[in-house]
Amino acid sequence: MSLTVFRKAHFNAAHRLYRKDWSDEKNWEIFGKCNNPNFHGHNYEMEVGVTGEVDPETGYLIDMKILKDLIKEEVEDAFDHKNLNLEVPEFADLNPTAENIAKVIWEKLRAKLDEKFDLSVKLYETPRNFVLYTG
Ligand code: NI
């Protein structure tokens, strides 16, 4: 029996979208308010999905405590109340768009999750704007 379990989590973080190799004018044109040099914050919400076979002995797909701790260590401790551009190494040279944040989260979790599982990361930057990354 294959299915997907989900764990919700959230973090607050600041970011700025811009490219160093573009002029100020072009950065404003493309990124608008998200280019604010003084940064701005979002309340990011995420849903991490783990897909696999349910263990017939326990009835579990994965111990949710393991998933909870993994998300805390890899995402919440690393991103919460941080300036993504300045304090999170993955974004030193990568624009912290919702697309790129979802991919970074997926890669961090993938590296620590048992290979027998498939993984998905849905990231909400606002209640209406969200992305899904499945690798
Ligand atoms: Ni923004």
Coordinates of N, CA, C and O and ligand atoms in Angstrom, one line a residue:
M1 N 0.9 -1.2 0.0 CA 0.0 0.0 0.0 C 0.9 1.2 0.0 O 1.6 1.5 1.0
S2 N 0.8 2.0 -1.1 CA 1.6 3.2 -1.2 C 0.7 4.4 -0.9 O -0.4 4.5 -1.5
L3 N 1.2 5.3 -0.1 CA 0.5 6.6 0.1 C 1.5 7.7 0.5 O 2.7 7.4 0.6
T4 N 0.9 8.9 0.8 CA 1.7 10.0 1.1 C 1.3 10.6 2.5 O 0.1 10.8 2.7
V5 N 2.2 10.8 3.4 CA 1.9 11.5 4.6 C 2.5 12.9 4.5 O 3.5 13.1 3.8
F6 N 1.9 13.8 5.2 CA 2.3 15.2 5.1 C 2.6 15.8 6.5 O 1.9 15.4 7.4
R7 N 3.5 16.7 6.5 CA 3.8 17.4 7.7 C 3.9 18.9 7.4 O 4.6 19.3 6.4
K8 N 3.1 19.7 8.1 CA 3.1 21.1 7.9 C 4.1 21.8 8.8 O 4.3 21.3 9.9
A9 N 4.7 22.9 8.3 CA 5.7 23.6 9.1 C 5.7 25.0 8.6 O 5.1 25.3 7.6
H10 N 6.3 25.9 9.4 CA 6.4 27.3 8.9 C 7.6 28.0 9.4 O 8.2 27.5 10.4
F11 N 8.0 29.0 8.8 CA 9.1 29.9 9.2 C 8.9 31.3 8.7 O 8.2 31.5 7.7
N12 N 9.4 32.2 9.5 CA 9.4 33.6 9.0 C 10.8 34.0 8.6 O 11.8 33.7 9.3
A13 N 10.9 34.7 7.4 CA 12.2 35.1 7.0 C 12.1 36.3 6.1 O 11.1 36.6 5.5
A14 N 13.3 37.0 6.0 CA 13.4 38.2 5.2 C 14.1 37.8 3.9 O 15.0 36.9 3.9
H15 N 13.8 38.6 2.9 CA 14.6 38.4 1.6 C 14.6 39.6 0.8 O 13.9 40.6 1.0
R16 N 15.4 39.6 -0.2 CA 15.4 40.6 -1.3 C 15.7 39.9 -2.6 O 16.6 39.0 -2.7
L17 N 14.9 40.2 -3.6 CA 15.2 39.6 -4.9 C 15.9 40.6 -5.8 O 15.5 41.7 -6.0
Y18 N 17.1 40.2 -6.3 CA 17.9 41.1 -7.2 C 19.0 40.3 -7.8 O 19.4 39.2 -7.3
R19 N 19.6 40.8 -8.8 CA 20.8 40.2 -9.4 C 21.9 41.3 -9.4 O 21.7 42.4 -9.8
K20 N 23.0 40.9 -8.8 CA 24.1 41.8 -8.8 C 24.6 42.3 -10.1 O 25.1 43.4 -10.3
D21 N 24.4 41.4 -11.1 CA 24.9 41.7 -12.5 C 23.9 42.6 -13.3 O 24.2 42.8 -14.4
W22 N 22.8 43.0 -12.7 CA 21.8 43.8 -13.4 C 21.9 45.2 -12.8 O 22.2 45.4 -11.6
S23 N 21.5 46.2 -13.6 CA 21.4 47.6 -13.1 C 20.3 47.7 -12.1 O 19.4 46.9 -12.1
D24 N 20.3 48.8 -11.3 CA 19.2 49.1 -10.4 C 17.9 49.1 -11.1 O 16.9 48.6 -10.7
E25 N 17.9 49.8 -12.3 CA 16.7 50.0 -13.1 C 16.1 48.6 -13.5 O 14.9 48.4 -13.4
K26 N 17.0 47.7 -14.0 CA 16.4 46.4 -14.4 C 15.9 45.6 -13.2 O 14.9 44.9 -13.3
N27 N 16.6 45.7 -12.1 CA 16.2 45.0 -10.9 C 14.8 45.5 -10.4 O 13.9 44.6 -10.1
W28 N 14.6 46.8 -10.5 CA 13.3 47.3 -10.1 C 12.2 46.9 -11.1 O 11.1 46.5 -10.7
E29 N 12.6 46.9 -12.4 CA 11.6 46.5 -13.4 C 11.2 45.1 -13.3 O 10.0 44.8 -13.4
I30 N 12.1 44.2 -13.0 CA 11.8 42.7 -12.9 C 11.2 42.3 -11.6 O 10.2 41.6 -11.5
F31 N 11.8 42.8 -10.5 CA 11.4 42.3 -9.2 C 10.5 43.2 -8.4 O 10.0 42.8 -7.3
G32 N 10.4 44.5 -8.8 CA 9.4 45.4 -8.1 C 9.7 45.5 -6.7 O 10.9 45.7 -6.3
K33 N 8.6 45.5 -5.9 CA 8.8 45.7 -4.4 C 9.7 44.7 -3.8 O 10.3 44.9 -2.7
C34 N 9.8 43.5 -4.4 CA 10.6 42.4 -3.8 C 12.1 42.8 -3.9 O 13.0 42.1 -3.4
N35 N 12.4 43.8 -4.7 CA 13.8 44.3 -4.8 C 14.2 45.3 -3.8 O 15.3 45.8 -3.7
N36 N 13.3 45.7 -2.9 CA 13.6 46.6 -1.8 C 14.9 46.4 -1.2 O 15.1 45.3 -0.6
P37 N 15.9 47.3 -1.3 CA 17.2 47.1 -0.7 C 17.2 46.9 0.8 O 18.2 46.3 1.3
N38 N 16.2 47.3 1.5 CA 16.1 47.1 2.9 C 15.4 45.8 3.3 O 15.1 45.6 4.5
F39 N 15.2 44.9 2.3 CA 14.6 43.6 2.6 C 13.1 43.7 3.0 O 12.6 44.8 3.3
H40 N 12.4 42.6 3.0 CA 11.1 42.5 3.5 C 10.8 41.1 3.9 O 11.6 40.2 3.5
G41 N 9.8 40.8 4.7 CA 9.6 39.5 5.3 C 8.4 38.8 4.7 O 7.4 39.4 4.1
H42 N 8.4 37.5 4.9 CA 7.2 36.6 4.5 C 7.0 35.6 5.7 O 7.9 35.2 6.3
N43 N 5.7 35.2 5.8 CA 5.4 34.1 6.7 C 5.3 32.9 5.8 O 4.3 32.7 5.1
Y44 N 6.4 32.1 5.7 CA 6.4 31.0 4.8 C 5.7 29.8 5.5 O 6.0 29.5 6.6
E45 N 4.8 29.1 4.7 CA 4.2 27.9 5.2 C 4.6 26.8 4.3 O 4.7 27.0 3.1
M46 N 4.8 25.6 4.8 CA 5.1 24.5 3.9 C 4.5 23.2 4.3 O 4.1 23.0 5.4
E47 N 4.3 22.4 3.3 CA 3.8 21.0 3.4 C 4.8 20.1 2.8 O 5.0 20.1 1.6
V48 N 5.4 19.3 3.7 CA 6.3 18.3 3.2 C 5.6 16.9 3.1 O 5.0 16.4 4.0
G49 N 5.7 16.4 1.9 CA 5.1 15.1 1.6 C 6.1 13.9 1.5 O 7.1 14.1 0.8
V50 N 5.8 12.8 2.2 CA 6.7 11.7 2.0 C 5.8 10.5 1.5 O 4.8 10.2 2.2
T51 N 6.3 10.0 0.4 CA 5.5 8.9 -0.2 C 6.3 7.6 -0.2 O 7.5 7.6 -0.4
G52 N 5.5 6.5 0.1 CA 6.2 5.2 0.1 C 5.2 4.1 0.5 O 4.0 4.3 0.4
E53 N 5.8 3.0 0.9 CA 5.0 1.9 1.3 C 4.7 1.9 2.8 O 5.7 2.1 3.6
V54 N 3.5 1.6 3.2 CA 3.2 1.5 4.6 C 3.7 0.1 5.2 O 3.5 -0.9 4.5
D55 N 4.4 0.2 6.3 CA 4.9 -1.0 6.9 C 3.7 -1.8 7.5 O 3.0 -1.3 8.4
P56 N 3.5 -3.0 7.0 CA 2.3 -3.7 7.5 C 2.4 -4.0 9.0 O 1.3 -4.2 9.6
E57 N 3.6 -4.1 9.5 CA 3.7 -4.4 10.9 C 3.3 -3.3 11.9 O 2.6 -3.5 12.8
T58 N 3.7 -2.1 11.5 CA 3.4 -0.9 12.4 C 2.2 -0.1 11.9 O 1.5 0.6 12.6
G59 N 1.9 -0.3 10.6 CA 0.9 0.6 10.0 C 1.3 2.0 9.7 O 0.6 2.8 9.2
Y60 N 2.6 2.2 9.9 CA 3.2 3.6 9.6 C 3.9 3.6 8.3 O 4.5 2.5 7.9
L61 N 4.0 4.7 7.7 CA 4.8 4.9 6.5 C 6.2 5.4 7.0 O 7.2 4.9 6.6
I62 N 6.2 6.4 7.9 CA 7.4 6.9 8.5 C 7.0 7.4 9.9 O 5.8 7.9 10.1
D63 N 7.8 7.3 10.9 CA 7.6 7.8 12.2 C 7.5 9.3 12.1 O 8.5 9.9 11.7
M64 N 6.4 9.9 12.4 CA 6.2 11.4 12.2 C 7.2 12.2 13.0 O 7.5 13.3 12.7
K65 N 7.6 11.6 14.1 CA 8.6 12.3 15.0 C 9.9 12.5 14.2 O 10.6 13.5 14.3
I66 N 10.3 11.5 13.4 CA 11.5 11.6 12.6 C 11.4 12.7 11.6 O 12.3 13.5 11.4
L67 N 10.2 12.7 11.0 CA 10.0 13.8 9.9 C 9.9 15.2 10.6 O 10.5 16.1 10.1
K68 N 9.2 15.2 11.7 CA 9.2 16.5 12.4 C 10.6 17.0 12.8 O 10.9 18.2 12.6
D69 N 11.4 16.2 13.4 CA 12.7 16.6 13.8 C 13.6 16.9 12.6 O 14.4 17.9 12.7
L70 N 13.4 16.2 11.5 CA 14.2 16.5 10.3 C 13.9 17.9 9.7 O 14.8 18.7 9.4
I71 N 12.6 18.2 9.7 CA 12.2 19.5 9.2 C 12.7 20.6 10.2 O 13.1 21.7 9.7
K72 N 12.6 20.3 11.4 CA 13.1 21.3 12.4 C 14.6 21.6 12.2 O 15.0 22.8 12.1
E73 N 15.3 20.6 12.1 CA 16.8 20.7 12.0 C 17.2 21.3 10.7 O 18.1 22.2 10.7
E74 N 16.6 20.9 9.6 CA 17.1 21.3 8.3 C 16.5 22.6 7.8 O 17.1 23.3 7.0
V75 N 15.3 22.9 8.2 CA 14.6 24.0 7.7 C 14.3 25.1 8.7 O 14.8 26.2 8.6
E76 N 13.6 24.7 9.8 CA 13.2 25.8 10.8 C 14.5 26.4 11.5 O 14.6 27.6 11.5
D77 N 15.4 25.5 11.9 CA 16.5 26.1 12.6 C 17.4 26.9 11.7 O 18.1 27.8 12.1
A78 N 17.4 26.5 10.4 CA 18.3 27.1 9.4 C 17.7 28.4 8.8 O 18.4 29.3 8.5
F79 N 16.4 28.5 8.7 CA 15.7 29.6 8.0 C 14.9 30.6 8.9 O 14.7 31.7 8.6
D80 N 14.4 30.1 10.1 CA 13.4 30.9 10.8 C 14.1 32.1 11.4 O 15.1 32.0 12.1
H81 N 13.4 33.3 11.2 CA 13.9 34.6 11.7 C 15.3 34.9 11.1 O 16.0 35.6 11.8
K82 N 15.5 34.4 9.9 CA 16.8 34.8 9.3 C 16.6 35.7 8.1 O 15.5 35.7 7.5
N83 N 17.6 36.4 7.7 CA 17.7 37.1 6.4 C 18.3 36.0 5.5 O 19.4 35.7 5.6
L84 N 17.4 35.6 4.5 CA 17.9 34.5 3.7 C 19.1 34.9 2.8 O 20.0 34.1 2.7
N85 N 19.1 36.1 2.3 CA 20.2 36.6 1.5 C 21.5 36.6 2.3 O 22.6 36.2 1.7
L86 N 21.5 37.1 3.5 CA 22.7 37.4 4.2 C 23.1 36.3 5.2 O 24.3 36.2 5.5
E87 N 22.1 35.5 5.6 CA 22.5 34.5 6.7 C 22.3 33.0 6.3 O 22.7 32.2 7.1
V88 N 21.8 32.8 5.2 CA 21.6 31.4 4.7 C 22.6 31.1 3.5 O 22.3 31.7 2.5
P89 N 23.6 30.3 3.7 CA 24.6 30.2 2.7 C 24.1 29.8 1.3 O 24.7 30.2 0.3
E90 N 23.1 29.0 1.3 CA 22.5 28.5 0.0 C 22.1 29.6 -0.9 O 22.0 29.5 -2.1
F91 N 21.8 30.8 -0.3 CA 21.3 31.9 -1.0 C 22.3 33.1 -1.2 O 21.9 34.2 -1.6
A92 N 23.5 32.8 -0.9 CA 24.6 33.8 -1.1 C 24.6 34.2 -2.5 O 24.8 35.4 -2.8
D93 N 24.4 33.3 -3.4 CA 24.5 33.6 -4.9 C 23.3 33.0 -5.6 O 23.4 32.7 -6.8
L94 N 22.2 32.9 -4.9 CA 21.0 32.3 -5.5 C 19.8 33.1 -5.0 O 19.6 33.4 -3.8
N95 N 19.0 33.7 -6.0 CA 17.9 34.5 -5.6 C 16.9 33.7 -4.8 O 16.4 32.7 -5.2
P96 N 16.5 34.2 -3.6 CA 15.6 33.5 -2.7 C 14.1 33.7 -3.1 O 13.3 34.1 -2.3
T97 N 13.8 33.3 -4.3 CA 12.4 33.2 -4.8 C 11.8 32.0 -4.1 O 12.5 31.1 -3.6
A98 N 10.4 32.0 -4.1 CA 9.7 30.8 -3.6 C 10.2 29.5 -4.3 O 10.4 28.4 -3.7
E99 N 10.4 29.7 -5.6 CA 10.9 28.5 -6.4 C 12.2 28.0 -5.9 O 12.3 26.7 -5.7
N100 N 13.2 28.9 -5.7 CA 14.5 28.4 -5.3 C 14.5 28.0 -3.8 O 15.2 27.0 -3.5
I101 N 13.7 28.6 -3.0 CA 13.6 28.2 -1.6 C 13.0 26.8 -1.5 O 13.6 25.9 -0.8
A102 N 12.0 26.5 -2.3 CA 11.4 25.1 -2.2 C 12.4 24.1 -2.7 O 12.5 23.0 -2.1
K103 N 13.2 24.4 -3.7 CA 14.2 23.5 -4.2 C 15.3 23.3 -3.2 O 15.7 22.1 -3.0
V104 N 15.8 24.3 -2.5 CA 16.8 24.2 -1.5 C 16.3 23.3 -0.3 O 17.0 22.4 0.2
I105 N 15.0 23.6 0.1 CA 14.5 22.8 1.2 C 14.4 21.3 0.8 O 14.8 20.4 1.5
W106 N 13.9 21.1 -0.4 CA 13.8 19.7 -0.9 C 15.2 19.0 -0.9 O 15.3 17.9 -0.5
E107 N 16.2 19.7 -1.4 CA 17.6 19.1 -1.4 C 18.1 18.8 0.0 O 18.7 17.8 0.2
K108 N 17.8 19.7 0.9 CA 18.3 19.5 2.3 C 17.6 18.3 2.9 O 18.3 17.5 3.6
L109 N 16.3 18.2 2.7 CA 15.6 17.1 3.3 C 15.9 15.7 2.5 O 16.1 14.7 3.2
R110 N 16.0 15.8 1.2 CA 16.3 14.6 0.4 C 17.6 14.0 0.9 O 17.7 12.7 0.9
A111 N 18.6 14.8 1.2 CA 19.9 14.3 1.6 C 19.8 13.5 2.9 O 20.7 12.6 3.2
K112 N 18.8 13.8 3.7 CA 18.7 13.1 5.0 C 17.6 12.0 5.1 O 17.5 11.3 6.1
L113 N 16.8 12.0 4.1 CA 15.6 11.1 4.1 C 16.0 9.7 3.5 O 16.7 9.7 2.5
D114 N 15.5 8.7 4.1 CA 15.7 7.3 3.5 C 15.4 7.3 2.0 O 14.3 7.8 1.6
E115 N 16.2 6.6 1.3 CA 16.1 6.6 -0.2 C 14.8 5.9 -0.6 O 14.4 6.1 -1.8
K116 N 14.2 5.1 0.2 CA 13.0 4.3 -0.2 C 11.8 5.2 -0.3 O 10.8 4.8 -0.9
F117 N 11.9 6.5 0.2 CA 10.8 7.4 0.1 C 10.9 8.4 -1.0 O 12.0 8.8 -1.4
D118 N 9.8 8.8 -1.6 CA 9.7 9.9 -2.5 C 9.4 11.2 -1.7 O 8.7 11.0 -0.6
L119 N 9.8 12.3 -2.1 CA 9.6 13.6 -1.3 C 9.0 14.7 -2.2 O 9.4 14.8 -3.4
S120 N 8.1 15.5 -1.6 CA 7.6 16.7 -2.2 C 7.6 17.8 -1.2 O 7.5 17.6 0.0
V121 N 7.9 19.0 -1.7 CA 7.8 20.2 -0.9 C 6.9 21.2 -1.5 O 7.1 21.7 -2.6
K122 N 5.9 21.6 -0.8 CA 5.0 22.7 -1.2 C 5.3 23.9 -0.3 O 5.2 23.7 0.9
L123 N 5.6 25.0 -0.9 CA 6.0 26.2 -0.1 C 5.0 27.3 -0.5 O 4.9 27.7 -1.7
Y124 N 4.4 27.9 0.6 CA 3.5 29.1 0.4 C 4.3 30.3 0.8 O 4.8 30.4 1.9
E125 N 4.5 31.2 -0.2 CA 5.1 32.5 0.2 C 4.0 33.5 0.7 O 4.3 34.3 1.6
T126 N 2.8 33.4 0.2 CA 1.7 34.1 0.7 C 0.5 33.0 0.7 O 0.7 32.0 0.1
P127 N -0.6 33.4 1.3 CA -1.7 32.4 1.3 C -2.1 32.0 -0.1 O -2.7 30.9 -0.4
R128 N -1.9 32.9 -1.1 CA -2.4 32.6 -2.5 C -1.3 32.2 -3.4 O -1.6 31.7 -4.5
N129 N 0.0 32.5 -3.1 CA 1.1 32.1 -4.0 C 1.9 31.0 -3.4 O 2.5 31.1 -2.3
F130 N 2.0 29.8 -4.1 CA 2.8 28.7 -3.6 C 3.3 27.9 -4.8 O 2.8 28.0 -5.9
V131 N 4.4 27.2 -4.4 CA 5.0 26.3 -5.4 C 5.2 24.9 -4.9 O 5.2 24.7 -3.7
L132 N 5.2 24.0 -5.8 CA 5.4 22.6 -5.5 C 6.7 22.1 -6.2 O 6.8 22.2 -7.4
Y133 N 7.6 21.5 -5.4 CA 8.8 20.9 -6.0 C 8.9 19.4 -5.6 O 8.7 19.1 -4.4
T134 N 9.1 18.6 -6.6 CA 9.1 17.1 -6.4 C 10.4 16.5 -6.8 O 10.5 15.3 -6.9
G135 N 11.4 17.3 -7.2 CA 12.7 16.8 -7.6 C 12.9 16.7 -9.0 O 12.0 16.9 -9.8
Ligands
NI1 NI 9.1 38.8 -1.2

